[in-house]
Short mmCIF file of C-alpha atoms in Angstrom, two decimals:
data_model
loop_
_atom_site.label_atom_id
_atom_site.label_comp_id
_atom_site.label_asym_id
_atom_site.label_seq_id
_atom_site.Cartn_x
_atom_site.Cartn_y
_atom_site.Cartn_z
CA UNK A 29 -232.01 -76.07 34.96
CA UNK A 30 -234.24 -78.97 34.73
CA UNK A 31 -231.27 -81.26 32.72
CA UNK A 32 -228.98 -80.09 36.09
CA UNK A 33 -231.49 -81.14 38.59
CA UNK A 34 -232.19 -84.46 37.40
CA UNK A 35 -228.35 -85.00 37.63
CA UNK A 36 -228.48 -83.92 40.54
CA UNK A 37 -231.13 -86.34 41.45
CA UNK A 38 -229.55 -89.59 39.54
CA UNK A 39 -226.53 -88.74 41.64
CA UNK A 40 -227.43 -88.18 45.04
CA UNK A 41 -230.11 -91.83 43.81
CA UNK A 42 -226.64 -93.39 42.70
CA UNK A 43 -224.86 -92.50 45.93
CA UNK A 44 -227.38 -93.82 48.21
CA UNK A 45 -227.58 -96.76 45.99
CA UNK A 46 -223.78 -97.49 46.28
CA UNK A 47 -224.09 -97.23 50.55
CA UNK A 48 -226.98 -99.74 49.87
CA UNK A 49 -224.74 -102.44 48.19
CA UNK A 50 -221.66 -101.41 50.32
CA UNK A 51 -223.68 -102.37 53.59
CA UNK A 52 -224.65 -105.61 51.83
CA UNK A 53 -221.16 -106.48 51.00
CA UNK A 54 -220.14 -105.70 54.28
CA UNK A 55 -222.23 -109.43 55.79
CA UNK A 56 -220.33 -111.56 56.86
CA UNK A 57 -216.73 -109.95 56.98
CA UNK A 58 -214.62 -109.91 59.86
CA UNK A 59 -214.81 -107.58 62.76
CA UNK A 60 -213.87 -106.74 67.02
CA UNK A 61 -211.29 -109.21 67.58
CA UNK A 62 -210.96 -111.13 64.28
CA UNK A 63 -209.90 -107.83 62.99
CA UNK A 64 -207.19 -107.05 65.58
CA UNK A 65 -206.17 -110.30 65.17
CA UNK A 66 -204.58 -109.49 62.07
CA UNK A 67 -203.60 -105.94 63.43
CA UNK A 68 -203.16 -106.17 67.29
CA UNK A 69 -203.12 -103.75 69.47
CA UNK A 70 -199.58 -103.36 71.49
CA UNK A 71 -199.02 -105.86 74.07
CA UNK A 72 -196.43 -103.80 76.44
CA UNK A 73 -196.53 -107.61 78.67
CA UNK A 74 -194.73 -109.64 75.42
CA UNK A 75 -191.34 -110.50 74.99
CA UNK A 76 -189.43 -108.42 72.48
CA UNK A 77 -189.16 -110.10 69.21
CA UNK A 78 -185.97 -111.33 67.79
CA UNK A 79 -184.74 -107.80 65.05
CA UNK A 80 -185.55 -109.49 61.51
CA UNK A 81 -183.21 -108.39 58.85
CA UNK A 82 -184.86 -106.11 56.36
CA UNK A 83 -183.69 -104.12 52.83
CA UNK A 84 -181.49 -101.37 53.35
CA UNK A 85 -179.83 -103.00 56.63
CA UNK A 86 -175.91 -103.53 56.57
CA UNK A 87 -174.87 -106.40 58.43
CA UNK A 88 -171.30 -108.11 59.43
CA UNK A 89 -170.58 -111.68 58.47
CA UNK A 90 -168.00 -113.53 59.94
CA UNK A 91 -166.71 -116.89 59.23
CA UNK A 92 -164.22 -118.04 61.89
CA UNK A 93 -160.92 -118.54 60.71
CA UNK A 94 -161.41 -117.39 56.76
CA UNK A 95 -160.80 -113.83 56.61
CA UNK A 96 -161.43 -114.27 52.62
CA UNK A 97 -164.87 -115.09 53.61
CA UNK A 98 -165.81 -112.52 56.05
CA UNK A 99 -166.99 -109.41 55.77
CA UNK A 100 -167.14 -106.43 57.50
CA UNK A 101 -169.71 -104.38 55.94
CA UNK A 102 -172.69 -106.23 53.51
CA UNK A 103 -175.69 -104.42 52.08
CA UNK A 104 -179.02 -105.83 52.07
CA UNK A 105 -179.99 -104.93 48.40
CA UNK A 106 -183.51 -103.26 47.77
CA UNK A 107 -185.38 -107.01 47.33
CA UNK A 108 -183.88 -108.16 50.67
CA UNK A 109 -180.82 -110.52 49.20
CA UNK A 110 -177.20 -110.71 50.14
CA UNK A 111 -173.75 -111.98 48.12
CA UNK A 112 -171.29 -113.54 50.20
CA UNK A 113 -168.14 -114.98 48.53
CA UNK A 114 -168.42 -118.94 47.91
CA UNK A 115 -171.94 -119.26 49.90
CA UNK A 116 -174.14 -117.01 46.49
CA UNK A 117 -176.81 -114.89 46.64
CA UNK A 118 -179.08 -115.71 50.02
CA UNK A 119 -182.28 -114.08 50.82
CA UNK A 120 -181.93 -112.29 53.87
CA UNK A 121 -184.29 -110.11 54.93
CA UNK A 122 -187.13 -111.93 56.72
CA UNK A 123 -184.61 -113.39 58.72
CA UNK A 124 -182.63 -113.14 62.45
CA UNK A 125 -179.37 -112.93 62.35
CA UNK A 126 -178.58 -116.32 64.27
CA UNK A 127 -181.27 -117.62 61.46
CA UNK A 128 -178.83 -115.91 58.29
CA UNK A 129 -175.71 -117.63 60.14
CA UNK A 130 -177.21 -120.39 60.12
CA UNK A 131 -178.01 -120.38 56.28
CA UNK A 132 -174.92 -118.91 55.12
CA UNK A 133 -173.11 -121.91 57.59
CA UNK A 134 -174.81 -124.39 55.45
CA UNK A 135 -174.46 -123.19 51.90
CA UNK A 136 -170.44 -123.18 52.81
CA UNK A 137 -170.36 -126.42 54.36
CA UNK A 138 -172.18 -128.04 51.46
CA UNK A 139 -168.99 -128.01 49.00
CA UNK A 140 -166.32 -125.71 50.67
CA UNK A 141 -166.06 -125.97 54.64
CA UNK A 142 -166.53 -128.51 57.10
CA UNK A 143 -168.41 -127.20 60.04
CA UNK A 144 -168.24 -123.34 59.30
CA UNK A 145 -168.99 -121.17 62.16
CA UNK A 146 -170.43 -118.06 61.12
CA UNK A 147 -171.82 -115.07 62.96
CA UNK A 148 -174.10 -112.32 61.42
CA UNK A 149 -174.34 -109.10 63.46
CA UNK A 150 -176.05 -105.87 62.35
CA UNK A 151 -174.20 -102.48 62.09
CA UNK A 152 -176.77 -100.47 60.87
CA UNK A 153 -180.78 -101.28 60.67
CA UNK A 154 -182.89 -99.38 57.85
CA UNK A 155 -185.04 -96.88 58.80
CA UNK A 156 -188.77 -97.52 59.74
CA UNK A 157 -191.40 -95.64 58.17
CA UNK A 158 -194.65 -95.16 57.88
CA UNK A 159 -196.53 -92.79 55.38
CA UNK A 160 -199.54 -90.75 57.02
CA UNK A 161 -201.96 -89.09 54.05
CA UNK A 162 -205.65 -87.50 53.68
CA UNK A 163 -206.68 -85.01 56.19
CA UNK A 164 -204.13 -84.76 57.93
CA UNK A 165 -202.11 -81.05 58.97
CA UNK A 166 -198.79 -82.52 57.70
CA UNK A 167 -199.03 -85.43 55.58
CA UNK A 168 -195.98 -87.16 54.90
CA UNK A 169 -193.82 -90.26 55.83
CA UNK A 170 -192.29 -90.24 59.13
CA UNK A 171 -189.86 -92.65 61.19
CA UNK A 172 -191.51 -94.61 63.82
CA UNK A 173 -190.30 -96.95 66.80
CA UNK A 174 -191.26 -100.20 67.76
CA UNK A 175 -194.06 -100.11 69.56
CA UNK A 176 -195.56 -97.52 68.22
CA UNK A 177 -199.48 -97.31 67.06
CA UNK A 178 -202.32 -95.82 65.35
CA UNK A 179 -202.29 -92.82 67.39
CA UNK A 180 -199.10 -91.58 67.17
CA UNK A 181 -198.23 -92.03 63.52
CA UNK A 182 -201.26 -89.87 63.20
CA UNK A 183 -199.93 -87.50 65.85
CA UNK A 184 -196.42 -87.56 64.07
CA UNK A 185 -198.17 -85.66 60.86
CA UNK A 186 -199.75 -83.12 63.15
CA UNK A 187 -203.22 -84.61 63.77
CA UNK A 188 -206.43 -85.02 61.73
CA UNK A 189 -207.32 -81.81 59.81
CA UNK A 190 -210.86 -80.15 61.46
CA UNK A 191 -212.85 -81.93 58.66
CA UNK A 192 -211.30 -85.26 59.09
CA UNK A 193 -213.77 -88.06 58.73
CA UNK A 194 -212.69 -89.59 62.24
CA UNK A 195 -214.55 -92.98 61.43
CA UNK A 196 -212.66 -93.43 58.30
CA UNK A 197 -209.38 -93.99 59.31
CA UNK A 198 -207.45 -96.43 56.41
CA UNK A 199 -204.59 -98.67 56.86
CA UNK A 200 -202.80 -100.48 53.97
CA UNK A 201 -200.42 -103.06 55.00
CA UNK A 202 -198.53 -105.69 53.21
CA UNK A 203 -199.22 -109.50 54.73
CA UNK A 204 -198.09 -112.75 53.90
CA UNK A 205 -197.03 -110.64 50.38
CA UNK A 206 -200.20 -109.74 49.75
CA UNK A 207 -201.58 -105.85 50.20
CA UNK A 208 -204.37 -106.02 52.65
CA UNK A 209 -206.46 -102.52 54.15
CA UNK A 210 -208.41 -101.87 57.37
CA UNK A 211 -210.95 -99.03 58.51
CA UNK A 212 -210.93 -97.52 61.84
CA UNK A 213 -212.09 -95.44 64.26
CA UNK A 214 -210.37 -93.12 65.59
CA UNK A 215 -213.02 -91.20 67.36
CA UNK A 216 -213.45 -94.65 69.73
CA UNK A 217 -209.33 -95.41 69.67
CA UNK A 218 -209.37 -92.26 71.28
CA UNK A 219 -211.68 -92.42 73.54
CA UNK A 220 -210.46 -95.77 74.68
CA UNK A 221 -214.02 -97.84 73.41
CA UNK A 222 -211.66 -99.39 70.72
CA UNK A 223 -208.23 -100.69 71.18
CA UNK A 224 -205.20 -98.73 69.09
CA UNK A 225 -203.62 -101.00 66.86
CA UNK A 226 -199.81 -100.99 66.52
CA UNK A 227 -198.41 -99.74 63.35
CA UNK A 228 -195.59 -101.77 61.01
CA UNK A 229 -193.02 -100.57 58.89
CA UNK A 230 -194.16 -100.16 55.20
CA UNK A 231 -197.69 -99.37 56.55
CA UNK A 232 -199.70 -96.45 55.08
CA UNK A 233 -202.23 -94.57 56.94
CA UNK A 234 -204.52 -92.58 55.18
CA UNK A 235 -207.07 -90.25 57.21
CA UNK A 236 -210.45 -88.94 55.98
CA UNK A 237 -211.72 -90.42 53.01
CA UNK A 238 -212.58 -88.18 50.48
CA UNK A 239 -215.48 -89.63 47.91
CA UNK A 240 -213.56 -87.21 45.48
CA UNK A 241 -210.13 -88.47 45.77
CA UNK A 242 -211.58 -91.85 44.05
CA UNK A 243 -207.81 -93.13 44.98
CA UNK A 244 -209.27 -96.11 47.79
CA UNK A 245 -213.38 -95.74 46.71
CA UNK A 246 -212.86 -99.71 46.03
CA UNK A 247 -211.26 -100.75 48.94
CA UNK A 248 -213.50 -98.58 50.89
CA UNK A 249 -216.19 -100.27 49.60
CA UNK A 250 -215.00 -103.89 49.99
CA UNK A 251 -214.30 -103.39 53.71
CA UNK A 252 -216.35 -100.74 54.37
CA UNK A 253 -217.42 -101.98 58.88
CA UNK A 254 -215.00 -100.38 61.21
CA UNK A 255 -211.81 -102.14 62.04
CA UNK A 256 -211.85 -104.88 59.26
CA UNK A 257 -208.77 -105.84 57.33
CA UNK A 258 -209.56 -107.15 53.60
CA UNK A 259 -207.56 -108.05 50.68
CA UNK A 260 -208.04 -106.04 47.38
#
């Protein structure tokens, strides 16, 4: 009994020693608007942005007057690139179509057309996802629309569980390549003292940290104020 309760003791001493030196590593890191700079809220008054092409999207290409060249159905392969006949492999997702005419217009008109005309359309787009984990009723991955935020990806997996940690609200998000994670609030989001940030396809939402899981302890304690993207 003794050996158990100065476990017990060294643990609950480590724990509170861990919160010690996750406040201190939290000085100095972003917060309030430099964090929804990276992850804004939705701005319903903003021009819609030009569709980007993306992997898994099937797109038309054709090149006026070569038949041989066109094509009516191309799949975006799972790393985002493209093979059209004479022009090579071409990156593709990332960009518009106007901007993927454009490139496949050149690569042709370097060696094998003068002045190709070329127009990309899209005839199907991939589907947008999110995955929604943690304490959550129905965790899972579920379709979302542009436009859509925090708040409903959460609702889409049938709310926070009743011992959701509210203030613990994770998102991991690719940017710039690199995998990036936030904390939120969601007690405040909802309440409308904290703005809901918009969610992105490939984005994964994980509610209620669990000490136990173990799975984000590092990133939780790298970014560990509310609404503060970091890198890990």
């Amino acid at each position: 009994m003794k050996i158990s309760g100065r476990l017990l003791v060294l643990a609950l001493a480590c724990t509170m020693l861990s919160a010690c030196q996750s406040t201190l590593q939290s000085a100095g890191l972003p917060q309030g608007e430099a964090a929804y700079a990276i992850a804004p809220p939705l701005d319903a008054s903003a021009p819609n942005k030009a569709y980007r092409i993306g992997a898994g999207d099937m797109i038309n290409v054709q090149v006026f007057q070569e038949p041989e060249l066109s094509s009516e159905k191309v799949q975006v392969d799972d790393v985002g690139r493209i093979q059209i006949p004479l022009a090579g492999d071409i990156l593709a997702a990332g960009l518009t179509p106007p901007e993927l005419s454009t490139v496949i217009a050149e690569r042709l008109g370097r060696k094998f057309l003068r002045d190709p005309r070329v127009v990309v359309a899209i005839v199907s787009s991939r589907e947008q996802t999110v995955a929604v984990e943690g304490e959550v009723k129905m965790p899972g991955v579920y379709k979302i629309a542009p436009g859509d935020t925090l708040l409903s990806a959460i609702a889409r997996a049938q709310s926070p569980t009743n011992v959701a940690r509210l203030d613990e609200i994770i998102v991991f998000r690719m940017v710039n390549g690199r995998r990036m994670a936030a904390r939120f609030d969601l007690g405040k989001i909802r309440a409308g003292r904290a703005p809901d940030p918009q969610v992105l396809a490939g984005d994964v939402v994980v509610v209620g940290y669990s000490a136990l899981r173990g799975v984000y302890r590092d990133v939780l304690q790298a970014a560990p104020l509310l609404n503060v993207f970091t890198q890990f």
